GROMACS .gro file of C-alpha atoms in nm:
model
  285
    1MET     CA    1  18.468 -13.596  -4.164
    2SER     CA    2  18.173 -13.634  -4.400
    3ARG     CA    3  17.938 -13.351  -4.481
    4SER     CA    4  17.659 -13.509  -4.275
    5GLY     CA    5  17.896 -13.549  -3.979
    6ARG     CA    6  17.998 -13.181  -4.001
    7GLY     CA    7  17.631 -13.088  -4.018
    8ARG     CA    8  17.558 -13.277  -3.698
    9ALA     CA    9  17.854 -13.111  -3.523
   10VAL     CA   10  17.747 -12.754  -3.607
   11PRO     CA   11  17.484 -12.721  -3.328
   12TYR     CA   12  17.735 -12.839  -3.067
   13LEU     CA   13  17.997 -12.594  -3.192
   14LEU     CA   14  17.745 -12.310  -3.172
   15VAL     CA   15  17.658 -12.403  -2.813
   16LEU     CA   16  18.023 -12.444  -2.708
   17PRO     CA   17  18.102 -12.071  -2.643
   18GLY     CA   18  17.797 -12.039  -2.421
   19LEU     CA   19  17.888 -12.355  -2.230
   20LEU     CA   20  18.243 -12.233  -2.178
   21TRP     CA   21  18.111 -11.899  -2.053
   22LEU     CA   22  17.884 -12.073  -1.802
   23VAL     CA   23  18.163 -12.303  -1.683
   24LEU     CA   24  18.410 -12.018  -1.634
   25PHE     CA   25  18.181 -11.757  -1.484
   26PHE     CA   26  17.908 -11.962  -1.314
   27LEU     CA   27  18.000 -12.322  -1.244
   28ALA     CA   28  18.360 -12.263  -1.134
   29PRO     CA   29  18.271 -11.971  -0.899
   30ALA     CA   30  17.977 -12.170  -0.759
   31VAL     CA   31  18.206 -12.465  -0.681
   32GLN     CA   32  18.459 -12.232  -0.519
   33LEU     CA   33  18.183 -12.066  -0.317
   34GLY     CA   34  18.061 -12.404  -0.194
   35ALA     CA   35  18.416 -12.501  -0.096
   36THR     CA   36  18.467 -12.170   0.087
   37SER     CA   37  18.151 -12.231   0.289
   38LEU     CA   38  18.315 -12.544   0.435
   39TYR     CA   39  18.639 -12.379   0.545
   40ASP     CA   40  18.739 -12.367   0.911
   41PRO     CA   41  18.560 -12.061   1.057
   42ALA     CA   42  18.855 -12.004   1.292
   43GLY     CA   43  19.074 -11.909   0.995
   44SER     CA   44  19.139 -11.561   0.859
   45LEU     CA   45  19.290 -11.386   0.559
   46THR     CA   46  19.621 -11.346   0.741
   47THR     CA   47  19.652 -11.701   0.877
   48GLY     CA   48  19.469 -11.866   0.590
   49TYR     CA   49  19.167 -12.097   0.580
   50ALA     CA   50  19.192 -12.472   0.620
   51MET     CA   51  18.946 -12.704   0.446
   52THR     CA   52  18.793 -12.885   0.744
   53TRP     CA   53  18.457 -12.966   0.580
   54SER     CA   54  18.289 -12.763   0.851
   55TRP     CA   55  17.923 -12.830   0.774
   56ARG     CA   56  17.845 -12.656   1.101
   57ASN     CA   57  17.887 -12.324   0.918
   58TYR     CA   58  17.540 -12.365   0.767
   59PRO     CA   59  17.329 -12.407   1.082
   60ASP     CA   60  17.538 -12.142   1.257
   61ALA     CA   61  17.483 -11.890   0.974
   62LEU     CA   62  17.112 -11.974   0.960
   63ALA     CA   63  17.074 -11.936   1.336
   64ALA     CA   64  17.252 -11.601   1.334
   65TYR     CA   65  17.083 -11.448   1.029
   66GLY     CA   66  16.767 -11.645   0.966
   67GLY     CA   67  16.565 -11.330   1.032
   68GLN     CA   68  16.736 -11.140   0.751
   69LEU     CA   69  16.690 -11.436   0.518
   70GLY     CA   70  16.318 -11.451   0.593
   71ARG     CA   71  16.292 -11.073   0.559
   72SER     CA   72  16.454 -11.092   0.215
   73PHE     CA   73  16.194 -11.339   0.090
   74GLY     CA   74  15.914 -11.137   0.250
   75TYR     CA   75  16.023 -10.807   0.094
   76ALA     CA   76  16.094 -10.969  -0.244
   77GLY     CA   77  15.760 -11.153  -0.243
   78LEU     CA   78  15.568 -10.836  -0.160
   79ALA     CA   79  15.758 -10.635  -0.422
   80THR     CA   80  15.689 -10.907  -0.681
   81LEU     CA   81  15.317 -10.905  -0.598
   82LEU     CA   82  15.301 -10.526  -0.623
   83ALA     CA   83  15.494 -10.533  -0.951
   84LEU     CA   84  15.247 -10.788  -1.088
   85LEU     CA   85  14.944 -10.582  -0.978
   86LEU     CA   86  15.092 -10.266  -1.131
   87GLY     CA   87  15.260 -10.425  -1.430
   88TYR     CA   88  14.978 -10.641  -1.562
   89PRO     CA   89  14.735 -10.354  -1.636
   90LEU     CA   90  15.021 -10.151  -1.783
   91ALA     CA   91  15.135 -10.438  -2.007
   92TYR     CA   92  14.773 -10.505  -2.107
   93VAL     CA   93  14.718 -10.145  -2.214
   94ILE     CA   94  15.046 -10.130  -2.407
   95ALA     CA   95  14.989 -10.463  -2.585
   96LEU     CA   96  14.618 -10.440  -2.664
   97ARG     CA   97  14.499 -10.083  -2.627
   98ALA     CA   98  14.786  -9.841  -2.692
   99GLY     CA   99  14.765  -9.836  -3.072
  100ARG     CA  100  15.017  -9.594  -3.221
  101TRP     CA  101  15.139  -9.500  -2.871
  102GLN     CA  102  15.263  -9.855  -2.807
  103HIS     CA  103  15.630  -9.795  -2.886
  104LEU     CA  104  15.641  -9.470  -2.690
  105LEU     CA  105  15.495  -9.639  -2.383
  106LEU     CA  106  15.746  -9.922  -2.415
  107VAL     CA  107  16.027  -9.668  -2.422
  108CYS     CA  108  15.885  -9.508  -2.107
  109VAL     CA  109  15.892  -9.847  -1.934
  110VAL     CA  110  16.250  -9.923  -2.036
  111ALA     CA  111  16.392  -9.568  -2.008
  112PRO     CA  112  16.461  -9.582  -1.630
  113MET     CA  113  16.690  -9.879  -1.690
  114PHE     CA  114  16.922  -9.651  -1.886
  115THR     CA  115  17.005  -9.488  -1.552
  116SER     CA  116  17.224  -9.644  -1.286
  117PHE     CA  117  17.043  -9.865  -1.034
  118LEU     CA  118  17.215  -9.666  -0.760
  119VAL     CA  119  17.087  -9.334  -0.895
  120ARG     CA  120  16.730  -9.466  -0.918
  121THR     CA  121  16.746  -9.582  -0.557
  122LEU     CA  122  16.889  -9.252  -0.438
  123ALA     CA  123  16.605  -9.074  -0.617
  124TRP     CA  124  16.360  -9.249  -0.387
  125LYS     CA  125  16.555  -9.114  -0.091
  126THR     CA  126  16.466  -8.765  -0.212
  127ILE     CA  127  16.106  -8.852  -0.304
  128LEU     CA  128  16.034  -9.009   0.036
  129ALA     CA  129  16.229  -8.752   0.240
  130ASP     CA  130  16.066  -8.630   0.561
  131GLY     CA  131  16.022  -8.282   0.418
  132GLY     CA  132  15.915  -8.401   0.074
  133ALA     CA  133  15.584  -8.366  -0.104
  134VAL     CA  134  15.482  -8.731  -0.060
  135VAL     CA  135  15.519  -8.729   0.318
  136GLY     CA  136  15.356  -8.386   0.338
  137LEU     CA  137  15.056  -8.504   0.135
  138LEU     CA  138  15.012  -8.816   0.347
  139ARG     CA  139  15.031  -8.611   0.666
  140ALA     CA  140  14.776  -8.362   0.530
  141ALA     CA  141  14.542  -8.653   0.444
  142HIS     CA  142  14.594  -8.796   0.796
  143LEU     CA  143  14.730  -9.117   0.645
  144LEU     CA  144  15.058  -9.057   0.826
  145ALA     CA  145  15.115  -8.931   1.178
  146PRO     CA  146  15.246  -8.573   1.215
  147ASP     CA  147  15.583  -8.714   1.315
  148GLY     CA  148  15.559  -9.018   1.086
  149ARG     CA  149  15.807  -9.091   0.812
  150LEU     CA  150  15.856  -9.322   0.515
  151LEU     CA  151  16.233  -9.334   0.501
  152ALA     CA  152  16.404  -9.597   0.717
  153THR     CA  153  16.093  -9.816   0.705
  154PRO     CA  154  15.996 -10.136   0.521
  155VAL     CA  155  15.765  -9.923   0.304
  156ALA     CA  156  16.061  -9.739   0.152
  157VAL     CA  157  16.256 -10.059   0.087
  158VAL     CA  158  15.962 -10.243  -0.075
  159THR     CA  159  15.869  -9.935  -0.279
  160SER     CA  160  16.222  -9.912  -0.417
  161LEU     CA  161  16.234 -10.283  -0.497
  162THR     CA  162  15.899 -10.264  -0.675
  163TYR     CA  163  15.999  -9.964  -0.882
  164CYS     CA  164  16.346 -10.086  -0.975
  165TYR     CA  165  16.230 -10.430  -1.091
  166LEU     CA  166  15.895 -10.330  -1.244
  167PRO     CA  167  16.031 -10.337  -1.604
  168PHE     CA  168  16.134 -10.700  -1.553
  169MET     CA  169  15.767 -10.775  -1.486
  170VAL     CA  170  15.615 -10.558  -1.757
  171LEU     CA  171  15.825 -10.672  -2.052
  172PRO     CA  172  15.751 -11.049  -2.029
  173LEU     CA  173  15.384 -10.972  -1.969
  174TYR     CA  174  15.378 -10.742  -2.272
  175ALA     CA  175  15.541 -11.007  -2.491
  176SER     CA  176  15.290 -11.267  -2.376
  177LEU     CA  177  14.984 -11.044  -2.414
  178GLN     CA  178  15.092 -10.919  -2.756
  179ARG     CA  179  15.076 -11.275  -2.889
  180LEU     CA  180  14.710 -11.308  -2.790
  181ASP     CA  181  14.478 -11.358  -3.085
  182PRO     CA  182  14.215 -11.080  -3.060
  183ARG     CA  183  13.965 -11.314  -3.225
  184LEU     CA  184  13.964 -11.529  -2.913
  185LEU     CA  185  13.858 -11.230  -2.703
  186GLU     CA  186  13.593 -11.139  -2.960
  187ALA     CA  187  13.465 -11.499  -2.964
  188ALA     CA  188  13.434 -11.499  -2.586
  189GLY     CA  189  13.230 -11.178  -2.608
  190ASP     CA  190  13.011 -11.327  -2.878
  191LEU     CA  191  12.939 -11.615  -2.641
  192PHE     CA  192  12.799 -11.360  -2.392
  193ALA     CA  193  13.097 -11.372  -2.157
  194ARG     CA  194  13.126 -11.064  -1.940
  195PRO     CA  195  13.457 -10.870  -1.948
  196ALA     CA  196  13.558 -11.017  -1.612
  197GLN     CA  197  13.488 -11.368  -1.742
  198VAL     CA  198  13.683 -11.301  -2.062
  199PHE     CA  199  13.982 -11.194  -1.855
  200ARG     CA  200  13.959 -11.484  -1.610
  201ARG     CA  201  13.893 -11.760  -1.864
  202VAL     CA  202  14.081 -11.639  -2.172
  203THR     CA  203  14.327 -11.354  -2.119
  204LEU     CA  204  14.483 -11.459  -1.790
  205PRO     CA  205  14.537 -11.829  -1.877
  206LEU     CA  206  14.691 -11.743  -2.214
  207SER     CA  207  14.922 -11.485  -2.053
  208MET     CA  208  15.045 -11.718  -1.778
  209PRO     CA  209  15.386 -11.774  -1.945
  210GLY     CA  210  15.445 -11.399  -1.912
  211VAL     CA  211  15.325 -11.402  -1.550
  212VAL     CA  212  15.563 -11.687  -1.465
  213ALA     CA  213  15.859 -11.529  -1.644
  214GLY     CA  214  15.795 -11.184  -1.496
  215THR     CA  215  15.756 -11.326  -1.147
  216LEU     CA  216  16.088 -11.509  -1.168
  217LEU     CA  217  16.273 -11.215  -1.323
  218THR     CA  218  16.145 -10.988  -1.045
  219PHE     CA  219  16.159 -11.215  -0.742
  220ILE     CA  220  16.507 -11.364  -0.789
  221PRO     CA  221  16.709 -11.038  -0.815
  222ALA     CA  222  16.488 -10.865  -0.556
  223THR     CA  223  16.569 -11.136  -0.302
  224GLY     CA  224  16.941 -11.075  -0.332
  225ASP     CA  225  16.916 -10.695  -0.351
  226TYR     CA  226  17.092 -10.498  -0.080
  227ILE     CA  227  17.116 -10.145  -0.220
  228SER     CA  228  16.754 -10.054  -0.137
  229ALA     CA  229  16.782 -10.165   0.226
  230GLU     CA  230  17.125 -10.003   0.260
  231LEU     CA  231  17.017  -9.660   0.132
  232LEU     CA  232  16.651  -9.644   0.233
  233GLY     CA  233  16.640  -9.855   0.548
  234THR     CA  234  16.814  -9.914   0.877
  235PRO     CA  235  16.971 -10.232   1.019
  236ASN     CA  236  16.616 -10.329   1.116
  237GLU     CA  237  16.532 -10.351   0.744
  238TYR     CA  238  16.853 -10.516   0.628
  239MET     CA  239  16.815 -10.811   0.392
  240ILE     CA  240  17.039 -11.112   0.352
  241GLY     CA  241  17.235 -10.933   0.077
  242ASN     CA  242  17.346 -10.672   0.330
  243VAL     CA  243  17.465 -10.945   0.566
  244ILE     CA  244  17.658 -11.124   0.290
  245ASP     CA  245  17.815 -10.796   0.181
  246ALA     CA  246  17.927 -10.724   0.537
  247ALA     CA  247  18.056 -11.079   0.585
  248PHE     CA  248  18.284 -11.058   0.282
  249LEU     CA  249  18.389 -10.693   0.288
  250VAL     CA  250  18.363 -10.578   0.652
  251ARG     CA  251  18.399 -10.874   0.889
  252LEU     CA  252  18.611 -11.070   0.638
  253ASP     CA  253  18.432 -11.386   0.750
  254TYR     CA  254  18.448 -11.571   0.421
  255PRO     CA  255  18.311 -11.908   0.540
  256GLN     CA  256  17.999 -11.746   0.687
  257GLY     CA  257  17.946 -11.522   0.384
  258ALA     CA  258  17.981 -11.821   0.152
  259ALA     CA  259  17.748 -12.034   0.364
  260LEU     CA  260  17.482 -11.761   0.357
  261SER     CA  261  17.524 -11.727  -0.020
  262VAL     CA  262  17.478 -12.100  -0.073
  263LEU     CA  263  17.174 -12.105   0.157
  264LEU     CA  264  17.022 -11.816  -0.040
  265MET     CA  265  17.082 -11.988  -0.376
  266VAL     CA  266  16.938 -12.319  -0.255
  267ALA     CA  267  16.632 -12.151  -0.103
  268ILE     CA  268  16.566 -11.956  -0.424
  269LEU     CA  269  16.611 -12.271  -0.632
  270VAL     CA  270  16.362 -12.464  -0.420
  271LEU     CA  271  16.105 -12.183  -0.440
  272VAL     CA  272  16.152 -12.137  -0.814
  273VAL     CA  273  16.117 -12.509  -0.888
  274GLY     CA  274  15.806 -12.526  -0.669
  275TRP     CA  275  15.655 -12.222  -0.842
  276LEU     CA  276  15.728 -12.361  -1.189
  277ARG     CA  277  15.575 -12.697  -1.105
  278ARG     CA  278  15.266 -12.532  -0.962
  279ALA     CA  279  15.234 -12.298  -1.260
  280GLY     CA  280  15.277 -12.590  -1.498
  281ALA     CA  281  15.009 -12.791  -1.318
  282ALA     CA  282  14.774 -12.490  -1.334
  283GLU     CA  283  14.827 -12.459  -1.712
  284VAL     CA  284  14.753 -12.829  -1.760
  285ARG     CA  285  14.424 -12.791  -1.573
   0.00000   0.00000   0.00000
């Protein structure tokens, strides 16, 4: 092989390990999951599952657990919105106003991720406990009924989701805002733009890549999360992840669990593609 031919082959060789990794640990399991979703639902682990191409598994799973699927998207969407509302000002301050405190604040954002996801969720169980300071303060301020509680409610689940995935929102926003040219903001001020106009016409449009990335990195894992609902909620707050977990590990109904997993992946893919197309169209305008 000539030197030029070897040079052209180098990029493909560099990509090859990543492609093999994706084939082994993503594509192959996804194909197996899709095949499992079409097994005969009358089968079992003891008698085995026959491939009967039972497409009926999908409408049956959706009819049985459509509520949990919708609840997952509702909770994840609300948690993503709250993470954006909390994370954008924080990322803005760190990127443009923190000065010598920038690195310390970044460490504070990332530090919770050094702790187990399970431990962070259990911490909220203590914080939101019926006899805790938060509930006591809300009761004293008459924002919560004397017998009201936060645990075992949607508030606890969404709060946990927002907290646990907040760094995934802040870091892309920080990276996007840090690349802003301060001279653009100064030029907008020199043209008599008010601070709100500078943010709406300059800062926000230029930081949209970070908004899009942070939204995706927060929404996608939050939709499939089941730890928060399991530890902080009741069956009334269970998300689709809890149902899939029970289908595979408790009921041992593999076809239904696989069908729900495929439905979740397809629904997320459709929403993500729609969001990306809309965000791209907004940037063009």
